[in-house]
Amino acid sequence: MSTAAASAARPGEVLADLLPASRVRDVALVLGGAALTGLAAQIAVPVPGSPVPVTGQTFAALLVGTSLGARRGVSALVVYALAGLAGVPWFAGGASGISVSFGYILGMILASAAVGALARRGADRSVWRTAGAMLVGEAIIYAVGVPYLAYAADLSFSTAIAVGLTPFLIGDAVKAALAMGLLPTAWKFAGR
């Protein structure tokens, strides 16, 4: 991290903390994080043989958690999940309600807490630390999503891995690379 960025941020801050503090700010950030995740979920590409599409929602969920911090990130993802359960058509491909892929959404809530906590420790301020935070987040999403998929779709665990994890690894590497460039760059701009 550059000296300018270091002086702009106090230890324990996330990017959202650089905005003037208020309850209105926090509510706007939470609602904005939920909306960003819902919009990113509309970027959905079907994967042949899998009931789970490649989407932008995992990338958005990890960015939300990292940039807002654990508390606001979890709040944003809970709002996203509850609104989708209530019928807002903003899950992958305009879906709502519970599906076989709902476990990934639950995993995103937990992942946003983890990456938000890591960001408070500076994990979003350098390329390699950001990569580590994104890998932790992705691992949490799969740790919840794949077993849920196996249960909900009545698949063996090995089949759930084959259709709910393996086809997504390359896309997740691309998403991590995007975050590795985006988050440390945002901190550099914040320092100016």
Tab-separated table of N, CA and C in Angstrom, residues 27-139:
chain	number	residue	atom	x	y	z
A	27	VAL	N	-27.394	2.587	5.762
A	27	VAL	CA	-28.589	2.028	5.123
A	27	VAL	C	-28.422	2.047	3.605
A	28	ALA	N	-27.927	3.153	3.076
A	28	ALA	CA	-27.721	3.251	1.622
A	28	ALA	C	-26.707	2.218	1.146
A	29	LEU	N	-25.637	2.023	1.907
A	29	LEU	CA	-24.628	1.033	1.524
A	29	LEU	C	-25.194	-0.384	1.560
A	30	VAL	N	-25.974	-0.691	2.572
A	30	VAL	CA	-26.575	-2.029	2.674
A	30	VAL	C	-27.543	-2.261	1.519
A	31	LEU	N	-28.428	-1.312	1.268
A	31	LEU	CA	-29.384	-1.468	0.168
A	31	LEU	C	-28.665	-1.497	-1.182
A	32	GLY	N	-27.639	-0.656	-1.318
A	32	GLY	CA	-26.851	-0.660	-2.552
A	32	GLY	C	-26.117	-1.970	-2.760
A	33	GLY	N	-25.584	-2.533	-1.681
A	33	GLY	CA	-24.898	-3.827	-1.773
A	33	GLY	C	-25.853	-4.938	-2.173
A	34	ALA	N	-27.065	-4.916	-1.616
A	34	ALA	CA	-28.077	-5.908	-1.994
A	34	ALA	C	-28.448	-5.746	-3.466
A	35	ALA	N	-28.664	-4.507	-3.895
A	35	ALA	CA	-29.036	-4.244	-5.285
A	35	ALA	C	-27.915	-4.629	-6.253
A	36	LEU	N	-26.677	-4.319	-5.890
A	36	LEU	CA	-25.543	-4.707	-6.742
A	36	LEU	C	-25.491	-6.218	-6.918
A	37	THR	N	-25.695	-6.937	-5.827
A	37	THR	CA	-25.680	-8.403	-5.906
A	37	THR	C	-26.820	-8.898	-6.782
A	38	GLY	N	-28.000	-8.300	-6.622
A	38	GLY	CA	-29.137	-8.683	-7.457
A	38	GLY	C	-28.925	-8.394	-8.925
A	39	LEU	N	-28.336	-7.250	-9.219
A	39	LEU	CA	-28.027	-6.919	-10.624
A	39	LEU	C	-26.972	-7.858	-11.189
A	40	ALA	N	-25.935	-8.132	-10.405
A	40	ALA	CA	-24.861	-9.016	-10.879
A	40	ALA	C	-25.369	-10.438	-11.100
A	41	ALA	N	-26.388	-10.842	-10.355
A	41	ALA	CA	-26.962	-12.178	-10.526
A	41	ALA	C	-27.639	-12.333	-11.876
A	42	GLN	N	-27.981	-11.208	-12.510
A	42	GLN	CA	-28.624	-11.277	-13.822
A	42	GLN	C	-27.626	-11.617	-14.919
A	43	ILE	N	-26.360	-11.507	-14.610
A	43	ILE	CA	-25.327	-12.009	-15.523
A	43	ILE	C	-25.232	-13.495	-15.225
A	44	ALA	N	-25.961	-14.284	-15.958
A	44	ALA	CA	-26.056	-15.718	-15.695
A	44	ALA	C	-25.870	-16.492	-16.988
A	45	VAL	N	-24.884	-17.383	-16.963
A	45	VAL	CA	-24.588	-18.216	-18.122
A	45	VAL	C	-24.815	-19.673	-17.727
A	46	PRO	N	-25.747	-20.354	-18.401
A	46	PRO	CA	-25.995	-21.760	-18.058
A	46	PRO	C	-24.740	-22.617	-18.263
A	47	VAL	N	-24.579	-23.592	-17.393
A	47	VAL	CA	-23.480	-24.545	-17.500
A	47	VAL	C	-24.095	-25.885	-17.901
A	48	PRO	N	-23.704	-26.413	-19.059
A	48	PRO	CA	-24.281	-27.693	-19.494
A	48	PRO	C	-24.115	-28.780	-18.426
A	49	GLY	N	-25.218	-29.436	-18.104
A	49	GLY	CA	-25.185	-30.514	-17.125
A	49	GLY	C	-25.262	-30.078	-15.676
A	50	SER	N	-25.329	-28.779	-15.426
A	50	SER	CA	-25.389	-28.279	-14.050
A	50	SER	C	-26.665	-27.479	-13.839
A	51	PRO	N	-27.290	-27.647	-12.675
A	51	PRO	CA	-28.462	-26.813	-12.369
A	51	PRO	C	-28.077	-25.419	-11.876
A	52	VAL	N	-26.774	-25.162	-11.794
A	52	VAL	CA	-26.269	-23.890	-11.270
A	52	VAL	C	-25.568	-23.142	-12.409
A	53	PRO	N	-25.990	-21.898	-12.704
A	53	PRO	CA	-25.318	-21.128	-13.755
A	53	PRO	C	-24.090	-20.391	-13.209
A	54	VAL	N	-23.233	-19.977	-14.104
A	54	VAL	CA	-22.155	-19.048	-13.751
A	54	VAL	C	-22.804	-17.675	-13.664
A	55	THR	N	-22.586	-16.978	-12.560
A	55	THR	CA	-23.205	-15.663	-12.390
A	55	THR	C	-22.186	-14.650	-11.893
A	56	GLY	N	-22.600	-13.411	-11.894
A	56	GLY	CA	-21.783	-12.355	-11.309
A	56	GLY	C	-22.082	-12.135	-9.840
A	57	GLN	N	-23.077	-12.864	-9.289
A	57	GLN	CA	-23.473	-12.576	-7.910
A	57	GLN	C	-22.407	-12.951	-6.893
A	58	THR	N	-21.633	-14.000	-7.131
A	58	THR	CA	-20.598	-14.341	-6.153
A	58	THR	C	-19.531	-13.248	-6.112
A	59	PHE	N	-19.168	-12.736	-7.273
A	59	PHE	CA	-18.191	-11.647	-7.342
A	59	PHE	C	-18.722	-10.423	-6.596
A	60	ALA	N	-19.989	-10.077	-6.867
A	60	ALA	CA	-20.589	-8.915	-6.198
A	60	ALA	C	-20.658	-9.136	-4.692
A	61	ALA	N	-21.061	-10.328	-4.261
A	61	ALA	CA	-21.177	-10.609	-2.826
A	61	ALA	C	-19.829	-10.461	-2.126
A	62	LEU	N	-18.764	-10.930	-2.763
A	62	LEU	CA	-17.442	-10.804	-2.156
A	62	LEU	C	-16.963	-9.355	-2.160
A	63	LEU	N	-17.263	-8.619	-3.220
A	63	LEU	CA	-16.913	-7.196	-3.238
A	63	LEU	C	-17.704	-6.427	-2.184
A	64	VAL	N	-18.964	-6.756	-2.035
A	64	VAL	CA	-19.804	-6.096	-1.031
A	64	VAL	C	-19.246	-6.353	0.363
A	65	GLY	N	-18.952	-7.601	0.671
A	65	GLY	CA	-18.408	-7.921	1.986
A	65	GLY	C	-17.083	-7.232	2.245
A	66	THR	N	-16.224	-7.222	1.248
A	66	THR	CA	-14.898	-6.634	1.413
A	66	THR	C	-14.968	-5.121	1.542
A	67	SER	N	-15.754	-4.484	0.700
A	67	SER	CA	-15.767	-3.021	0.710
A	67	SER	C	-16.648	-2.426	1.809
A	68	LEU	N	-17.667	-3.166	2.261
A	68	LEU	CA	-18.547	-2.645	3.303
A	68	LEU	C	-18.147	-3.100	4.703
A	69	GLY	N	-17.364	-4.161	4.807
A	69	GLY	CA	-17.043	-4.737	6.103
A	69	GLY	C	-18.050	-5.811	6.462
A	70	ALA	N	-17.731	-6.596	7.475
A	70	ALA	CA	-18.544	-7.760	7.816
A	70	ALA	C	-19.985	-7.397	8.175
A	71	ARG	N	-20.194	-6.448	9.055
A	71	ARG	CA	-21.550	-6.138	9.530
A	71	ARG	C	-22.446	-5.649	8.401
A	72	ARG	N	-21.993	-4.639	7.664
A	72	ARG	CA	-22.818	-4.111	6.574
A	72	ARG	C	-22.883	-5.100	5.419
A	73	GLY	N	-21.806	-5.831	5.162
A	73	GLY	CA	-21.808	-6.828	4.091
A	73	GLY	C	-22.812	-7.937	4.349
A	74	VAL	N	-22.803	-8.470	5.569
A	74	VAL	CA	-23.786	-9.500	5.925
A	74	VAL	C	-25.192	-8.925	5.833
A	75	SER	N	-25.389	-7.717	6.322
A	75	SER	CA	-26.717	-7.093	6.240
A	75	SER	C	-27.183	-6.983	4.796
A	76	ALA	N	-26.295	-6.568	3.899
A	76	ALA	CA	-26.646	-6.439	2.481
A	76	ALA	C	-27.036	-7.786	1.886
A	77	LEU	N	-26.280	-8.829	2.209
A	77	LEU	CA	-26.566	-10.152	1.652
A	77	LEU	C	-27.813	-10.762	2.277
A	78	VAL	N	-28.097	-10.456	3.535
A	78	VAL	CA	-29.336	-10.924	4.155
A	78	VAL	C	-30.531	-10.222	3.499
A	79	VAL	N	-30.425	-8.913	3.251
A	79	VAL	CA	-31.490	-8.196	2.548
A	79	VAL	C	-31.696	-8.812	1.164
A	80	TYR	N	-30.598	-9.081	0.462
A	80	TYR	CA	-30.673	-9.712	-0.861
A	80	TYR	C	-31.413	-11.047	-0.779
A	81	ALA	N	-31.022	-11.902	0.182
A	81	ALA	CA	-31.627	-13.226	0.310
A	81	ALA	C	-33.102	-13.135	0.697
A	82	LEU	N	-33.417	-12.309	1.690
A	82	LEU	CA	-34.806	-12.201	2.143
A	82	LEU	C	-35.715	-11.617	1.058
A	83	ALA	N	-35.216	-10.620	0.345
A	83	ALA	CA	-36.018	-10.050	-0.742
A	83	ALA	C	-36.254	-11.084	-1.839
A	84	GLY	N	-35.240	-11.860	-2.164
A	84	GLY	CA	-35.404	-12.914	-3.160
A	84	GLY	C	-36.373	-13.988	-2.704
A	85	LEU	N	-36.315	-14.327	-1.426
A	85	LEU	CA	-37.267	-15.307	-0.881
A	85	LEU	C	-38.691	-14.757	-0.899
A	86	ALA	N	-38.803	-13.443	-0.722
A	86	ALA	CA	-40.121	-12.799	-0.718
A	86	ALA	C	-40.687	-12.591	-2.122
A	87	GLY	N	-39.912	-12.907	-3.157
A	87	GLY	CA	-40.437	-12.814	-4.515
A	87	GLY	C	-39.757	-11.826	-5.431
A	88	VAL	N	-38.804	-11.040	-4.935
A	88	VAL	CA	-38.078	-10.131	-5.828
A	88	VAL	C	-37.278	-11.013	-6.799
A	89	PRO	N	-37.459	-10.830	-8.094
A	89	PRO	CA	-36.819	-11.721	-9.073
A	89	PRO	C	-35.367	-11.330	-9.371
A	90	TRP	N	-34.527	-11.398	-8.326
A	90	TRP	CA	-33.142	-10.973	-8.548
A	90	TRP	C	-32.114	-12.016	-8.177
A	91	PHE	N	-32.555	-13.269	-8.023
A	91	PHE	CA	-31.584	-14.353	-7.944
A	91	PHE	C	-31.132	-14.648	-9.377
A	92	ALA	N	-30.230	-15.575	-9.543
A	92	ALA	CA	-29.641	-15.861	-10.857
A	92	ALA	C	-30.711	-15.989	-11.931
A	93	GLY	N	-30.548	-15.200	-12.991
A	93	GLY	CA	-31.442	-15.271	-14.132
A	93	GLY	C	-32.859	-14.806	-13.866
A	94	GLY	N	-33.071	-13.972	-12.869
A	94	GLY	CA	-34.391	-13.445	-12.574
A	94	GLY	C	-35.258	-14.360	-11.725
A	95	ALA	N	-34.661	-15.339	-11.082
A	95	ALA	CA	-35.423	-16.258	-10.233
A	95	ALA	C	-35.644	-15.651	-8.850
A	96	SER	N	-36.541	-16.271	-8.105
A	96	SER	CA	-36.763	-15.916	-6.706
A	96	SER	C	-37.166	-17.193	-5.985
A	97	GLY	N	-37.222	-17.131	-4.667
A	97	GLY	CA	-37.610	-18.299	-3.878
A	97	GLY	C	-36.455	-19.264	-3.677
A	98	ILE	N	-36.779	-20.383	-3.077
A	98	ILE	CA	-35.747	-21.394	-2.777
A	98	ILE	C	-35.587	-22.311	-3.975
A	99	SER	N	-34.331	-22.546	-4.343
A	99	SER	CA	-34.016	-23.477	-5.422
A	99	SER	C	-32.856	-24.355	-4.967
A	100	VAL	N	-32.414	-25.245	-5.838
A	100	VAL	CA	-31.291	-26.121	-5.488
A	100	VAL	C	-29.996	-25.343	-5.300
A	101	SER	N	-29.947	-24.111	-5.812
A	101	SER	CA	-28.734	-23.304	-5.679
A	101	SER	C	-28.795	-22.308	-4.521
A	102	PHE	N	-29.851	-22.370	-3.693
A	102	PHE	CA	-29.984	-21.419	-2.589
A	102	PHE	C	-28.843	-21.549	-1.576
A	103	GLY	N	-28.251	-22.700	-1.469
A	103	GLY	CA	-27.117	-22.885	-0.557
A	103	GLY	C	-25.957	-21.965	-0.879
A	104	TYR	N	-25.780	-21.656	-2.148
A	104	TYR	CA	-24.705	-20.730	-2.525
A	104	TYR	C	-24.997	-19.339	-1.980
A	105	ILE	N	-26.262	-18.942	-1.968
A	105	ILE	CA	-26.642	-17.639	-1.410
A	105	ILE	C	-26.366	-17.618	0.090
A	106	LEU	N	-26.721	-18.706	0.777
A	106	LEU	CA	-26.399	-18.796	2.207
A	106	LEU	C	-24.886	-18.723	2.422
A	107	GLY	N	-24.144	-19.391	1.559
A	107	GLY	CA	-22.682	-19.338	1.640
A	107	GLY	C	-22.143	-17.938	1.404
A	108	MET	N	-22.812	-17.185	0.518
A	108	MET	CA	-22.372	-15.809	0.253
A	108	MET	C	-22.537	-14.929	1.487
A	109	ILE	N	-23.572	-15.184	2.270
A	109	ILE	CA	-23.761	-14.412	3.501
A	109	ILE	C	-22.577	-14.654	4.440
A	110	LEU	N	-22.238	-15.910	4.638
A	110	LEU	CA	-21.102	-16.242	5.506
A	110	LEU	C	-19.784	-15.735	4.925
A	111	ALA	N	-19.636	-15.858	3.611
A	111	ALA	CA	-18.410	-15.399	2.962
A	111	ALA	C	-18.244	-13.891	3.092
A	112	SER	N	-19.356	-13.148	3.008
A	112	SER	CA	-19.247	-11.693	3.141
A	112	SER	C	-18.763	-11.322	4.540
A	113	ALA	N	-19.167	-12.088	5.542
A	113	ALA	CA	-18.681	-11.845	6.902
A	113	ALA	C	-17.177	-12.095	6.980
A	114	ALA	N	-16.740	-13.189	6.385
A	114	ALA	CA	-15.314	-13.533	6.450
A	114	ALA	C	-14.449	-12.530	5.698
A	115	VAL	N	-14.823	-12.201	4.458
A	115	VAL	CA	-13.983	-11.275	3.694
A	115	VAL	C	-14.064	-9.865	4.267
A	116	GLY	N	-15.216	-9.511	4.846
A	116	GLY	CA	-15.332	-8.212	5.509
A	116	GLY	C	-14.418	-8.115	6.712
A	117	ALA	N	-14.357	-9.184	7.501
A	117	ALA	CA	-13.452	-9.204	8.656
A	117	ALA	C	-11.997	-9.168	8.201
A	118	LEU	N	-11.689	-9.889	7.130
A	118	LEU	CA	-10.315	-9.867	6.600
A	118	LEU	C	-9.957	-8.486	6.067
A	119	ALA	N	-10.924	-7.820	5.434
A	119	ALA	CA	-10.666	-6.473	4.914
A	119	ALA	C	-10.360	-5.505	6.053
A	120	ARG	N	-11.019	-5.665	7.187
A	120	ARG	CA	-10.734	-4.808	8.346
A	120	ARG	C	-9.299	-5.005	8.838
A	121	ARG	N	-8.697	-6.103	8.439
A	121	ARG	CA	-7.295	-6.381	8.791
A	121	ARG	C	-6.350	-6.069	7.626
A	122	GLY	N	-6.877	-5.368	6.615
A	122	GLY	CA	-6.055	-4.927	5.503
A	122	GLY	C	-5.921	-5.905	4.356
A	123	ALA	N	-6.767	-6.934	4.304
A	123	ALA	CA	-6.633	-7.957	3.263
A	123	ALA	C	-7.033	-7.476	1.875
A	124	ASP	N	-7.587	-6.276	1.773
A	124	ASP	CA	-8.004	-5.765	0.466
A	124	ASP	C	-7.065	-4.686	-0.062
A	125	ARG	N	-5.921	-4.533	0.561
A	125	ARG	CA	-5.056	-3.407	0.208
A	125	ARG	C	-3.846	-3.793	-0.624
A	126	SER	N	-3.640	-5.066	-0.845
A	126	SER	CA	-2.567	-5.496	-1.734
A	126	SER	C	-3.092	-6.632	-2.611
A	127	VAL	N	-2.451	-6.833	-3.725
A	127	VAL	CA	-2.898	-7.832	-4.696
A	127	VAL	C	-2.951	-9.225	-4.076
A	128	TRP	N	-1.894	-9.654	-3.433
A	128	TRP	CA	-1.827	-11.032	-2.949
A	128	TRP	C	-2.703	-11.267	-1.731
A	129	ARG	N	-2.832	-10.276	-0.870
A	129	ARG	CA	-3.727	-10.432	0.280
A	129	ARG	C	-5.179	-10.445	-0.195
A	130	THR	N	-5.491	-9.662	-1.212
A	130	THR	CA	-6.844	-9.689	-1.784
A	130	THR	C	-7.126	-11.066	-2.373
A	131	ALA	N	-6.141	-11.632	-3.062
A	131	ALA	CA	-6.314	-12.974	-3.626
A	131	ALA	C	-6.638	-13.974	-2.522
A	132	GLY	N	-5.922	-13.893	-1.423
A	132	GLY	CA	-6.181	-14.798	-0.307
A	132	GLY	C	-7.578	-14.625	0.261
A	133	ALA	N	-8.009	-13.371	0.416
A	133	ALA	CA	-9.355	-13.115	0.943
A	133	ALA	C	-10.417	-13.668	-0.005
A	134	MET	N	-10.235	-13.478	-1.306
A	134	MET	CA	-11.208	-13.980	-2.272
A	134	MET	C	-11.256	-15.511	-2.258
A	135	LEU	N	-10.117	-16.145	-2.115
A	135	LEU	CA	-10.095	-17.613	-2.057
A	135	LEU	C	-10.822	-18.120	-0.810
A	136	VAL	N	-10.620	-17.452	0.318
A	136	VAL	CA	-11.344	-17.814	1.541
A	136	VAL	C	-12.850	-17.667	1.304
A	137	GLY	N	-13.249	-16.546	0.724
A	137	GLY	CA	-14.671	-16.317	0.452
A	137	GLY	C	-15.265	-17.365	-0.469
A	138	GLU	N	-14.573	-17.663	-1.545
A	138	GLU	CA	-15.063	-18.680	-2.490
A	138	GLU	C	-15.157	-20.044	-1.816
A	139	ALA	N	-14.166	-20.391	-1.004
A	139	ALA	CA	-14.188	-21.687	-0.308
A	139	ALA	C	-15.407	-21.783	0.602
